[in-house]
Coordinates of C-alpha atoms and ligand atoms in Angstrom, one line a residue:
Chain A
M584 CA -68.4 -63.1 104.5
I585 CA -68.5 -61.5 108.1
S586 CA -70.6 -58.3 108.4
A587 CA -71.4 -56.8 111.6
Q588 CA -72.3 -52.9 113.1
Y589 CA -70.0 -52.2 115.7
L590 CA -70.1 -48.8 117.5
G591 CA -71.6 -47.2 114.2
M592 CA -69.3 -48.9 112.3
P593 CA -70.2 -51.4 109.5
L594 CA -67.2 -53.4 110.0
E595 CA -66.2 -56.1 107.5
V596 CA -63.8 -58.7 106.0
N597 CA -64.9 -60.5 102.7
D598 CA -64.6 -64.5 101.5
L599 CA -61.4 -63.7 99.4
D600 CA -59.7 -62.1 102.9
H601 CA -58.5 -65.5 104.5
E602 CA -56.1 -65.0 106.6
N603 CA -58.5 -61.9 108.3
L604 CA -61.7 -64.2 107.5
N605 CA -59.7 -66.7 109.4
Y606 CA -58.6 -64.7 113.0
F607 CA -61.5 -63.4 113.7
A608 CA -63.1 -66.6 113.7
Y609 CA -61.0 -67.8 116.7
C610 CA -61.5 -64.3 117.8
A611 CA -65.0 -65.2 118.2
K612 CA -64.2 -68.1 120.0
H613 CA -62.0 -66.0 122.1
D614 CA -58.9 -67.7 121.2
F615 CA -55.8 -65.6 120.2
R616 CA -54.5 -67.2 117.2
L617 CA -51.4 -65.8 114.8
Q618 CA -49.8 -67.4 112.1
R619 CA -46.6 -69.6 112.3
C620 CA -44.3 -70.1 109.5
A621 CA -44.0 -73.1 108.1
S622 CA -40.6 -72.3 106.9
C623 CA -38.6 -69.8 109.7
K624 CA -41.3 -70.9 112.5
L625 CA -41.4 -67.2 113.3
L626 CA -45.0 -65.7 114.7
R627 CA -46.0 -62.7 112.9
Y628 CA -49.3 -60.2 113.7
P629 CA -51.6 -58.3 112.2
P630 CA -52.4 -61.7 109.8
T631 CA -50.0 -61.7 105.9
T632 CA -50.3 -63.7 102.7
A633 CA -46.6 -64.3 103.1
C634 CA -44.0 -64.7 106.5
P635 CA -42.5 -60.9 106.4
W636 CA -39.2 -62.9 107.3
C637 CA -38.7 -65.1 105.3
S638 CA -41.5 -65.0 102.0
E639 CA -42.9 -68.3 102.6
L640 CA -45.9 -68.7 102.1
N641 CA -47.3 -71.5 104.1
S642 CA -48.1 -70.9 107.7
E643 CA -50.3 -72.8 110.8
W644 CA -52.6 -70.9 113.0
V645 CA -51.2 -71.2 116.9
S646 CA -53.0 -69.9 120.4
V647 CA -50.7 -67.0 121.5
E648 CA -50.3 -65.9 124.9
G649 CA -52.3 -63.0 125.7
R650 CA -50.0 -61.0 127.4
G651 CA -47.8 -58.0 127.1
T652 CA -46.1 -54.6 128.1
V653 CA -48.0 -51.2 126.6
H654 CA -45.1 -50.0 123.7
S655 CA -47.0 -46.8 123.2
Y656 CA -50.6 -45.5 123.2
T657 CA -52.7 -42.4 121.8
E658 CA -55.7 -41.6 124.5
V659 CA -57.8 -39.9 121.7
H660 CA -60.4 -37.0 123.6
H661 CA -61.6 -36.0 119.8
A662 CA -62.9 -39.1 118.1
I663 CA -63.4 -39.2 114.5
Q664 CA -66.4 -41.6 114.9
P665 CA -69.1 -40.3 115.9
A666 CA -70.6 -43.8 118.0
F667 CA -66.8 -43.4 120.0
K668 CA -67.9 -40.1 121.4
P669 CA -70.0 -40.9 124.5
Y670 CA -66.3 -43.2 125.3
T671 CA -63.7 -40.6 125.0
P672 CA -60.9 -40.1 126.2
Y673 CA -60.6 -43.6 125.3
L674 CA -57.0 -45.5 124.8
V675 CA -55.3 -47.3 121.1
L676 CA -52.6 -49.3 123.0
L677 CA -49.6 -50.6 121.0
V678 CA -48.5 -53.9 123.4
E679 CA -45.9 -55.8 123.0
L680 CA -46.6 -59.6 123.0
D681 CA -44.4 -61.2 125.9
T682 CA -43.9 -63.7 123.4
Q683 CA -41.7 -63.3 120.6
S684 CA -40.3 -60.3 121.9
D685 CA -37.4 -58.4 120.6
M686 CA -37.3 -61.1 118.4
P687 CA -35.9 -61.8 115.2
T688 CA -33.7 -58.5 115.8
K689 CA -33.7 -56.6 119.1
E690 CA -35.7 -53.4 117.6
E691 CA -39.0 -56.5 116.2
G692 CA -41.4 -57.6 118.3
L693 CA -45.5 -58.6 118.5
R694 CA -47.6 -55.5 117.9
V695 CA -50.6 -56.0 118.8
I696 CA -53.7 -53.0 119.1
G697 CA -56.9 -52.7 120.7
N698 CA -58.5 -50.7 123.7
L699 CA -58.2 -50.1 126.5
V700 CA -61.1 -52.3 127.8
R701 CA -63.3 -53.0 130.8
P702 CA -62.9 -57.0 131.4
D703 CA -66.3 -57.4 129.4
G704 CA -64.9 -55.0 126.4
V705 CA -66.8 -52.3 127.2
L706 CA -64.3 -49.4 126.5
A707 CA -62.7 -48.5 129.8
P708 CA -64.1 -45.5 132.0
K709 CA -61.7 -42.3 132.7
A710 CA -60.1 -43.9 135.9
E711 CA -58.3 -46.4 134.4
V712 CA -57.6 -44.9 131.0
E713 CA -55.6 -42.9 133.9
R714 CA -54.1 -45.4 135.2
V715 CA -52.3 -47.1 132.0
G716 CA -49.0 -45.4 130.0
I717 CA -45.9 -47.0 128.1
G718 CA -44.7 -50.2 130.4
S719 CA -48.3 -50.7 131.9
R720 CA -48.9 -54.4 131.8
V721 CA -52.0 -56.0 130.4
R722 CA -54.1 -59.2 129.3
M723 CA -56.3 -60.2 126.1
V724 CA -60.2 -60.1 126.8
F725 CA -62.2 -59.8 123.5
T726 CA -65.3 -57.7 122.2
D727 CA -68.2 -59.4 120.9
V728 CA -69.9 -57.5 118.2
A729 CA -71.5 -60.4 116.4
P730 CA -72.2 -63.9 116.6
G731 CA -68.9 -65.1 114.6
L732 CA -67.1 -61.8 115.2
A733 CA -65.1 -61.0 118.4
L734 CA -61.9 -57.7 118.2
P735 CA -59.0 -58.1 120.2
Q736 CA -58.8 -56.2 123.5
W737 CA -56.2 -55.0 125.9
T738 CA -57.7 -54.7 130.0
I739 CA -55.4 -53.7 132.9
D740 CA -53.9 -57.1 134.4
E741 CA -54.6 -56.6 137.8
T742 CA -52.2 -59.6 138.4
A743 CA -49.0 -58.1 137.9
L744 CA -47.0 -56.0 139.9
A745 CA -47.7 -52.3 139.9
G746 CA -44.9 -50.5 138.3
T747 CA -45.6 -46.8 136.9
P748 CA -45.7 -46.3 133.8
W749 CA -45.1 -43.8 131.7
R750 CA -47.8 -41.0 130.7
Y751 CA -47.9 -37.6 128.4
R752 CA -49.2 -35.6 131.7
G753 CA -50.4 -32.6 129.0
Chain B
M538 CA -27.0 -50.5 107.7
P539 CA -25.7 -47.2 106.2
L540 CA -24.9 -47.5 102.7
P541 CA -21.3 -46.2 101.6
R542 CA -22.0 -42.3 100.6
E543 CA -19.9 -42.9 97.5
D544 CA -21.9 -46.0 96.1
V545 CA -26.0 -45.5 96.4
E546 CA -27.7 -47.3 93.9
A547 CA -31.1 -45.7 93.6
T548 CA -33.7 -43.5 92.5
T549 CA -31.4 -40.7 91.4
P550 CA -27.9 -42.0 89.8
K551 CA -25.4 -39.1 90.2
F552 CA -24.9 -38.8 86.4
L553 CA -28.8 -36.8 87.3
R554 CA -28.0 -34.6 89.9
D555 CA -28.7 -31.0 88.1
K556 CA -29.7 -31.8 85.3
Y557 CA -32.8 -31.5 85.2
A558 CA -34.9 -28.2 87.1
I559 CA -38.1 -27.0 87.7
V560 CA -39.1 -24.0 85.8
G561 CA -43.1 -22.8 86.7
V562 CA -45.0 -22.8 90.1
G563 CA -48.5 -22.2 90.6
E564 CA -51.4 -22.1 92.8
T565 CA -55.0 -21.1 94.0
S566 CA -55.9 -19.1 96.9
Y567 CA -55.7 -21.2 100.2
T568 CA -59.7 -21.3 101.6
R569 CA -61.9 -23.0 103.2
G570 CA -65.0 -23.1 100.6
S571 CA -63.8 -23.0 96.8
D572 CA -66.9 -23.5 95.8
K573 CA -64.9 -24.6 93.0
S574 CA -64.5 -28.1 91.4
T575 CA -61.1 -29.9 92.0
R576 CA -61.1 -29.6 88.0
A577 CA -61.2 -26.6 88.1
L578 CA -59.1 -25.7 90.6
A579 CA -56.3 -27.8 89.2
S580 CA -57.0 -25.5 86.3
I581 CA -56.5 -22.1 87.7
A582 CA -53.1 -24.0 89.9
V583 CA -51.6 -25.5 86.5
R584 CA -52.0 -22.9 84.7
N585 CA -50.7 -20.4 86.6
A586 CA -47.6 -22.5 86.6
M587 CA -47.6 -22.4 82.9
A588 CA -47.4 -18.6 83.2
D589 CA -44.9 -18.5 85.5
A590 CA -42.9 -20.2 83.7
G591 CA -43.6 -18.5 80.4
L592 CA -44.7 -21.6 78.7
K593 CA -47.6 -22.4 76.3
P594 CA -50.0 -25.7 76.9
S595 CA -48.0 -26.7 73.9
E596 CA -45.2 -26.3 75.9
I597 CA -46.5 -28.8 78.3
D598 CA -46.4 -32.9 77.4
G599 CA -46.9 -34.9 80.5
M600 CA -48.3 -34.1 83.6
L601 CA -48.8 -36.1 87.0
S602 CA -51.1 -36.0 90.2
Y603 CA -51.5 -37.5 92.8
Q604 CA -55.0 -37.7 94.9
F605 CA -57.2 -40.1 97.5
N606 CA -60.0 -40.6 94.6
D607 CA -60.5 -37.2 95.9
S608 CA -60.0 -35.3 93.3
V609 CA -60.1 -35.2 89.2
F610 CA -57.8 -36.8 86.6
S611 CA -54.9 -35.7 84.0
P612 CA -57.3 -36.0 81.0
F613 CA -59.3 -33.6 82.2
V614 CA -57.2 -30.6 83.5
A615 CA -55.5 -31.4 80.4
G616 CA -58.7 -30.6 77.7
D617 CA -59.4 -27.8 79.3
L618 CA -55.9 -26.0 79.2
G619 CA -55.9 -27.6 75.9
I620 CA -52.4 -29.5 76.7
R621 CA -51.7 -32.1 73.9
L622 CA -49.7 -35.3 76.1
N623 CA -47.7 -37.2 75.0
F624 CA -47.5 -39.2 79.0
Y625 CA -49.1 -38.4 82.0
M626 CA -50.2 -40.6 85.5
D627 CA -52.2 -39.9 88.1
V628 CA -51.7 -41.9 91.0
F629 CA -53.0 -42.6 94.9
G630 CA -51.7 -41.1 97.6
G631 CA -51.3 -37.7 100.0
G632 CA -47.7 -36.3 101.3
S633 CA -44.5 -37.9 100.4
S634 CA -45.9 -37.9 96.7
T635 CA -44.5 -34.6 95.5
E636 CA -40.2 -35.5 95.7
A637 CA -41.8 -38.6 94.2
L638 CA -43.8 -38.0 91.5
I639 CA -40.5 -34.7 90.4
G640 CA -38.7 -38.0 90.4
I641 CA -40.5 -39.8 88.6
A642 CA -41.0 -36.6 86.2
I643 CA -37.4 -36.9 85.3
G644 CA -37.0 -39.9 85.1
V645 CA -39.9 -40.4 82.1
I646 CA -38.4 -37.3 80.4
E647 CA -34.8 -38.8 80.5
A648 CA -36.7 -41.8 79.0
G649 CA -38.0 -40.1 76.1
L650 CA -41.2 -40.5 77.1
C651 CA -42.1 -36.2 76.9
K652 CA -40.4 -33.1 78.2
T653 CA -41.7 -31.2 80.0
V654 CA -43.8 -32.3 83.1
V655 CA -47.1 -30.2 85.1
I656 CA -47.0 -32.0 88.5
F657 CA -50.4 -31.1 90.6
R658 CA -52.0 -32.2 93.9
S659 CA -56.2 -30.3 93.7
M660 CA -58.0 -31.4 96.9
N661 CA -61.2 -29.4 98.4
G662 CA -59.4 -30.6 101.2
F663 CA -62.0 -28.8 103.9
S664 CA -65.1 -28.7 102.0
Q665 CA -65.5 -31.8 100.0
V666 CA -62.9 -34.8 101.8
R667 CA -61.5 -33.6 105.2
I668 CA -58.5 -36.3 105.3
G669 CA -58.7 -35.5 108.8
G670 CA -61.0 -38.5 108.9
T671 CA -64.4 -36.9 109.4
G672 CA -67.4 -36.5 107.0
V673 CA -67.3 -38.9 104.1
R674 CA -63.9 -41.4 105.4
S675 CA -65.6 -41.9 108.6
A676 CA -68.6 -43.5 107.1
I677 CA -67.2 -46.1 104.8
P678 CA -67.2 -50.0 106.1
V679 CA -64.2 -50.8 107.7
S680 CA -63.3 -53.8 105.6
G681 CA -59.8 -56.1 105.3
D682 CA -56.9 -54.8 106.8
M683 CA -58.3 -52.0 108.3
M684 CA -60.0 -54.2 110.8
H685 CA -56.8 -53.8 112.6
S686 CA -57.1 -50.0 113.2
R687 CA -60.2 -48.0 112.4
A688 CA -62.0 -50.6 114.3
Y689 CA -60.6 -49.9 117.5
G690 CA -61.3 -45.8 116.4
W691 CA -57.9 -45.5 115.0
Q692 CA -58.6 -43.8 112.3
S693 CA -57.0 -40.1 111.9
A694 CA -53.6 -39.4 110.9
G695 CA -52.9 -38.1 114.2
Q696 CA -54.1 -41.0 115.8
M697 CA -52.2 -43.2 113.5
F698 CA -48.9 -41.3 113.8
A699 CA -49.4 -40.7 117.9
P700 CA -48.1 -43.1 119.2
T701 CA -44.6 -42.1 117.2
F702 CA -44.5 -39.3 119.2
M703 CA -45.3 -40.4 122.3
R704 CA -42.1 -43.1 121.8
H705 CA -39.9 -40.6 120.7
M706 CA -40.8 -38.4 124.2
H707 CA -40.6 -41.3 126.3
D708 CA -37.3 -41.9 125.0
F709 CA -35.7 -39.0 124.7
G710 CA -37.7 -36.4 127.2
T711 CA -39.1 -34.7 124.2
T712 CA -41.8 -32.2 125.4
A713 CA -44.4 -31.2 124.2
E714 CA -43.6 -27.3 125.1
Q715 CA -40.2 -28.0 122.6
V716 CA -42.0 -29.3 120.0
A717 CA -44.5 -27.1 119.7
H718 CA -42.2 -23.4 118.7
V719 CA -42.5 -25.4 115.2
R720 CA -46.2 -23.7 115.2
V721 CA -44.1 -21.1 116.9
A722 CA -42.1 -20.7 114.0
H723 CA -44.4 -21.1 111.1
S724 CA -46.9 -19.0 112.7
H725 CA -44.1 -16.1 112.3
H726 CA -43.3 -17.2 109.2
A727 CA -47.4 -17.3 107.6
S728 CA -47.7 -13.5 109.3
N729 CA -45.1 -12.5 106.6
N730 CA -46.8 -14.4 104.0
P731 CA -49.9 -12.6 102.4
K732 CA -51.5 -15.7 100.7
A733 CA -51.6 -17.9 104.1
Y734 CA -54.8 -19.6 105.6
Y735 CA -54.0 -18.3 109.2
K736 CA -52.0 -15.6 109.8
K737 CA -52.3 -15.2 113.4
R738 CA -48.6 -15.2 115.2
V739 CA -48.7 -18.2 118.2
T740 CA -46.9 -18.7 121.0
A741 CA -45.8 -22.4 122.8
E742 CA -48.1 -21.7 125.5
D743 CA -50.9 -20.9 122.8
V744 CA -50.1 -24.4 121.1
V745 CA -49.9 -26.3 124.3
T746 CA -53.3 -24.4 126.5
S747 CA -55.1 -25.5 123.0
R748 CA -57.7 -28.2 122.7
M749 CA -56.7 -32.3 123.2
I750 CA -56.7 -34.0 120.2
C751 CA -55.4 -37.0 121.1
K752 CA -51.8 -37.3 123.0
P753 CA -50.1 -35.6 122.6
L754 CA -51.7 -33.8 120.0
H755 CA -53.3 -30.3 120.6
L756 CA -55.5 -28.7 117.9
L757 CA -52.3 -26.2 118.0
D758 CA -50.4 -29.6 116.7
C759 CA -52.6 -30.3 114.0
C760 CA -52.6 -28.4 109.5
V761 CA -55.6 -26.8 108.8
E762 CA -57.2 -28.5 106.1
T763 CA -57.9 -26.6 103.6
D764 CA -58.8 -25.7 99.3
N765 CA -56.2 -25.5 97.2
A766 CA -54.7 -26.6 93.9
N767 CA -51.0 -26.5 93.3
A768 CA -48.7 -27.8 90.5
I769 CA -44.7 -27.3 89.4
I770 CA -43.4 -27.7 86.1
V771 CA -40.2 -29.8 85.8
T772 CA -37.9 -29.4 82.7
S773 CA -34.5 -30.3 81.7
A774 CA -31.8 -27.8 82.6
E775 CA -30.9 -27.4 79.2
R776 CA -34.5 -26.5 78.4
A777 CA -34.8 -23.9 81.2
K778 CA -31.9 -21.6 80.5
D779 CA -34.3 -19.9 77.9
L780 CA -37.2 -19.5 80.5
K781 CA -37.4 -16.7 82.5
H782 CA -36.2 -17.3 87.0
P783 CA -33.4 -18.1 88.0
L784 CA -32.1 -21.7 87.6
V785 CA -34.0 -24.2 90.0
R786 CA -32.0 -27.8 89.2
I787 CA -32.6 -30.6 91.4
R788 CA -30.1 -32.0 93.1
G789 CA -31.1 -35.6 94.1
V790 CA -34.8 -37.0 95.0
V791 CA -35.7 -40.3 97.2
G792 CA -39.4 -41.1 97.1
R793 CA -42.0 -43.5 99.1
C794 CA -38.3 -45.0 101.1
C795 CA -40.0 -47.0 104.1
K796 CA -38.7 -48.3 106.9
P797 CA -39.5 -52.3 107.0
R798 CA -43.2 -53.6 107.2
A799 CA -44.5 -50.6 105.2
D800 CA -48.0 -53.1 106.2
M801 CA -47.5 -52.2 109.6
H802 CA -44.4 -50.3 110.7
Y803 CA -44.9 -50.7 114.0
Q804 CA -44.3 -54.3 114.1
A805 CA -40.4 -52.7 113.3
G806 CA -38.4 -50.1 115.9
P807 CA -37.5 -47.8 116.9
I808 CA -40.8 -46.6 116.6
S809 CA -39.4 -43.5 117.1
T810 CA -37.4 -43.7 114.0
V811 CA -39.1 -42.2 110.8
A812 CA -38.2 -43.4 107.1
G813 CA -35.8 -40.5 106.9
H814 CA -33.2 -42.6 109.2
Y815 CA -33.2 -44.7 106.1
A816 CA -34.3 -42.1 103.3
K817 CA -31.3 -40.0 104.1
D818 CA -28.7 -42.7 103.0
I819 CA -29.9 -41.9 99.0
L820 CA -30.5 -38.6 99.7
W821 CA -27.2 -37.1 100.6
P822 CA -24.8 -38.9 98.7
N823 CA -27.0 -38.7 95.7
S824 CA -27.2 -34.6 95.6
G825 CA -23.3 -34.3 96.9
V826 CA -24.3 -31.9 100.4
S827 CA -24.7 -32.6 103.3
P828 CA -27.0 -31.0 106.4
E829 CA -24.2 -28.7 107.2
D830 CA -25.1 -27.3 103.5
V831 CA -28.8 -26.9 103.3
D832 CA -29.6 -22.8 103.9
L833 CA -33.1 -24.0 104.4
T834 CA -35.4 -26.7 104.8
G835 CA -38.7 -28.0 104.2
S836 CA -40.1 -30.5 106.8
Y837 CA -43.4 -31.5 105.9
D838 CA -45.6 -30.5 109.3
A839 CA -49.4 -32.1 108.5
F840 CA -48.2 -32.4 112.6
T841 CA -46.0 -30.6 114.6
F842 CA -44.0 -33.7 115.8
T843 CA -44.2 -34.8 112.0
T844 CA -41.4 -31.8 111.3
M845 CA -39.3 -32.5 113.9
L846 CA -38.8 -36.3 113.6
Q847 CA -38.0 -35.9 110.3
L848 CA -35.9 -33.1 110.7
E849 CA -33.3 -35.2 113.5
D850 CA -33.8 -38.4 111.1
Y851 CA -31.9 -36.5 107.7
G852 CA -29.5 -35.6 110.2
F853 CA -29.9 -32.1 111.2
C854 CA -28.8 -33.2 115.2
K855 CA -28.3 -36.3 116.9
K856 CA -31.4 -38.2 117.2
G857 CA -33.4 -37.5 120.2
E858 CA -32.2 -34.3 119.8
G859 CA -35.4 -33.0 117.4
G860 CA -36.8 -31.4 120.3
H861 CA -34.2 -29.0 121.4
Y862 CA -33.5 -28.3 117.3
V863 CA -36.7 -27.1 116.8
S864 CA -37.4 -25.0 119.5
D865 CA -34.0 -23.2 119.9
G866 CA -34.5 -20.6 117.1
T867 CA -32.9 -22.2 113.9
I868 CA -36.0 -22.9 111.8
M869 CA -37.4 -19.8 112.7
L870 CA -36.7 -16.5 109.9
G871 CA -33.6 -14.9 110.9
G872 CA -31.9 -18.2 112.5
K873 CA -29.9 -20.5 111.2
R874 CA -32.0 -22.8 108.8
P875 CA -35.4 -21.8 108.6
N876 CA -38.3 -24.2 108.2
N877 CA -41.8 -24.2 105.9
T878 CA -41.2 -20.2 105.6
S879 CA -45.0 -20.1 104.6
G880 CA -46.3 -20.9 107.2
G881 CA -46.4 -25.0 106.1
H882 CA -49.2 -27.2 106.4
L883 CA -50.0 -25.1 110.0
C884 CA -50.7 -22.3 108.7
E885 CA -50.9 -21.4 105.1
G886 CA -53.0 -24.7 103.9
Y887 CA -53.0 -28.0 103.3
T888 CA -51.9 -29.1 100.5
H889 CA -49.9 -33.3 100.8
G890 CA -46.7 -31.5 100.3
I891 CA -46.5 -29.6 97.4
A892 CA -46.5 -26.3 98.5
M893 CA -43.5 -26.6 100.9
V894 CA -41.7 -27.8 97.6
I895 CA -42.6 -24.3 95.9
E896 CA -41.9 -22.2 98.4
N897 CA -38.4 -23.8 98.4
V898 CA -38.9 -23.0 94.4
R899 CA -39.5 -19.0 95.6
Q900 CA -36.9 -19.2 98.0
L901 CA -34.3 -20.3 95.8
R902 CA -35.7 -17.4 92.9
H903 CA -35.0 -15.2 95.9
D904 CA -38.7 -14.5 95.1
A905 CA -40.4 -15.2 97.8
D906 CA -44.3 -13.5 97.3
D907 CA -43.6 -11.4 101.1
S908 CA -44.8 -8.4 102.2
C909 CA -41.8 -6.4 100.8
P910 CA -42.4 -3.7 97.4
I911 CA -41.5 -4.9 93.6
G912 CA -39.1 -2.9 92.3
S913 CA -38.6 -2.0 88.7
D914 CA -37.1 -5.0 87.5
G915 CA -40.3 -6.8 88.6
K916 CA -38.2 -8.8 91.2
R917 CA -40.0 -8.2 95.2
Q918 CA -36.9 -5.8 97.0
H919 CA -36.3 -7.6 100.3
T920 CA -35.6 -5.8 103.6
Y921 CA -34.6 -8.6 105.2
D922 CA -36.7 -7.5 108.4
Y923 CA -38.7 -10.5 110.0
R924 CA -40.9 -8.3 112.0
E925 CA -45.1 -9.3 111.5
G926 CA -45.8 -8.6 108.3
G927 CA -43.0 -8.3 106.9
C928 CA -40.4 -10.1 104.7
R929 CA -39.8 -14.0 104.3
Q930 CA -37.2 -14.6 102.1
V931 CA -33.9 -15.9 103.5
K932 CA -30.9 -13.9 102.5
N933 CA -28.5 -15.7 100.0
A934 CA -30.6 -19.1 99.6
E935 CA -28.5 -21.4 97.6
V936 CA -29.0 -24.8 98.8
S937 CA -33.1 -26.7 100.4
A938 CA -34.2 -29.7 101.2
N939 CA -37.6 -30.8 101.6
F940 CA -39.0 -34.0 103.7
G941 CA -42.0 -35.3 103.0
W942 CA -43.8 -37.7 104.7
A943 CA -46.8 -40.1 104.4
M944 CA -46.9 -41.7 108.0
P945 CA -43.9 -42.6 110.4
G946 CA -42.9 -45.4 108.0
T947 CA -42.9 -43.8 104.7
G948 CA -41.3 -40.5 102.7
S949 CA -39.8 -38.5 100.2
A950 CA -37.4 -36.0 100.0
M951 CA -35.7 -33.9 97.4
V952 CA -32.3 -31.0 97.9
M953 CA -32.8 -27.9 95.3
R954 CA -30.2 -25.5 94.2
R955 CA -30.1 -22.5 92.7
G956 CA -28.1 -21.7 89.7
Ligands
LIG856 ZN1 -40.9 -67.0 107.9

């Protein structure tokens, strides 16, 4: 059982939820791992009991590089959870990993959710939020929530060539 | 891969086409502060639907409802109204449930479980459980699979759907101003609907200058959470012939049709495509009609964008041209194919889709409850003058289509016809 408080929210992963327990245990060590199917060898996100492509139950957890491109996003101005309000506007990013991009079909990929954060895992300030949009290159960092629990997050990849991302300017 | 039009195996085999009808509809008022329990609201709506159909409680023997653990269960409503049930079921879910439950009603009647089914949705969507996620819903612990969504402040419907809307703008150049015309159209319709919660007409500029909620959604791109209950009665067209309204027949139904990876639909793209892309290949062949045959639509408007995306993916325009379709006058009263003539969820009130079906039933009866005078035959004498405060009946409405929305990856649909 993992149980912790984060930004005013109780977070819980119960003892029967083996897939999420394993996932977050690796995240706590800042090691981003996904399940690789024992049969078809495809990686999958988020953690699932069986393989979305072949229904195989067996898988192994393998380390995956936390780099990718913003596939889409929303910029939240009206926060629902009270503790997010001081951080508005904040970004929720849907990031397509470089790993297994366009696989197994052209319209599929590993699209991993996260906020835009500073490298230390705190939600990014407005000036950084306004630099990021569809096409932005990002790298994974972690927000340490409690001993044994960290959330995978995204920060601007300052080493990437700076193209102009697509942003909704309204 | 599209299914061949004449060889579809799905929930509504062709031989059931036109065999079932909607014979009664009813609702409560739309308020923010009902001062009533969901049990009371549901009982009032079901009672109104029975009165509308001219059916006695003893003539109803089936009941279906849908909810998010936020409403009364069928046995209490049946008890309130003296209905003895041969069948009931209360299912989990919100938007996209109405059409799906109509399909289930057809199925259970066809299977002999009961003869006449009332479907209801009752919610204090403003004063008790707000779907937008504030209040009770934001206090629940974040557990299990929600660790990949709510833990990131990604929780409300608008926040969850926004990546789909953004990607559509990116992929096709759709603009917020174009999509704002959904609100413009629905606000015009609501101004002619005496029971609508918001009756004020708005402009596209009003929409895009309203407060930002989560990009690309402004406040006026979002629907209005209200307290209300609605009910619909389904029975065989054969029985319906003896009842008092013009027959409104069910041509075909799609129920909670999904994109791949319904658990996390963003894994399967294109993410600017919604479930209608799959549902259309069941809906049109089973209904035996095409988009061109449809006189009016009821495309779910939790947000302006949901209406646009569904009209596009069900084939009313080419992929990517939804922004143009909803902003060129087509979906307004007086246009070629009006959408949500009641004002929909954006303006009339939030019902998880059921009121949009009720509106189209009334339209096909040629009895939209607008401000036109009632004649000696008890029917509205429609003027077809759509100026503010006037008529909202679509002239010669014969075929309607409803498109329910649960999320980008899941939708339901139904075609009805008059006669
Ligand atoms: Zn596999």
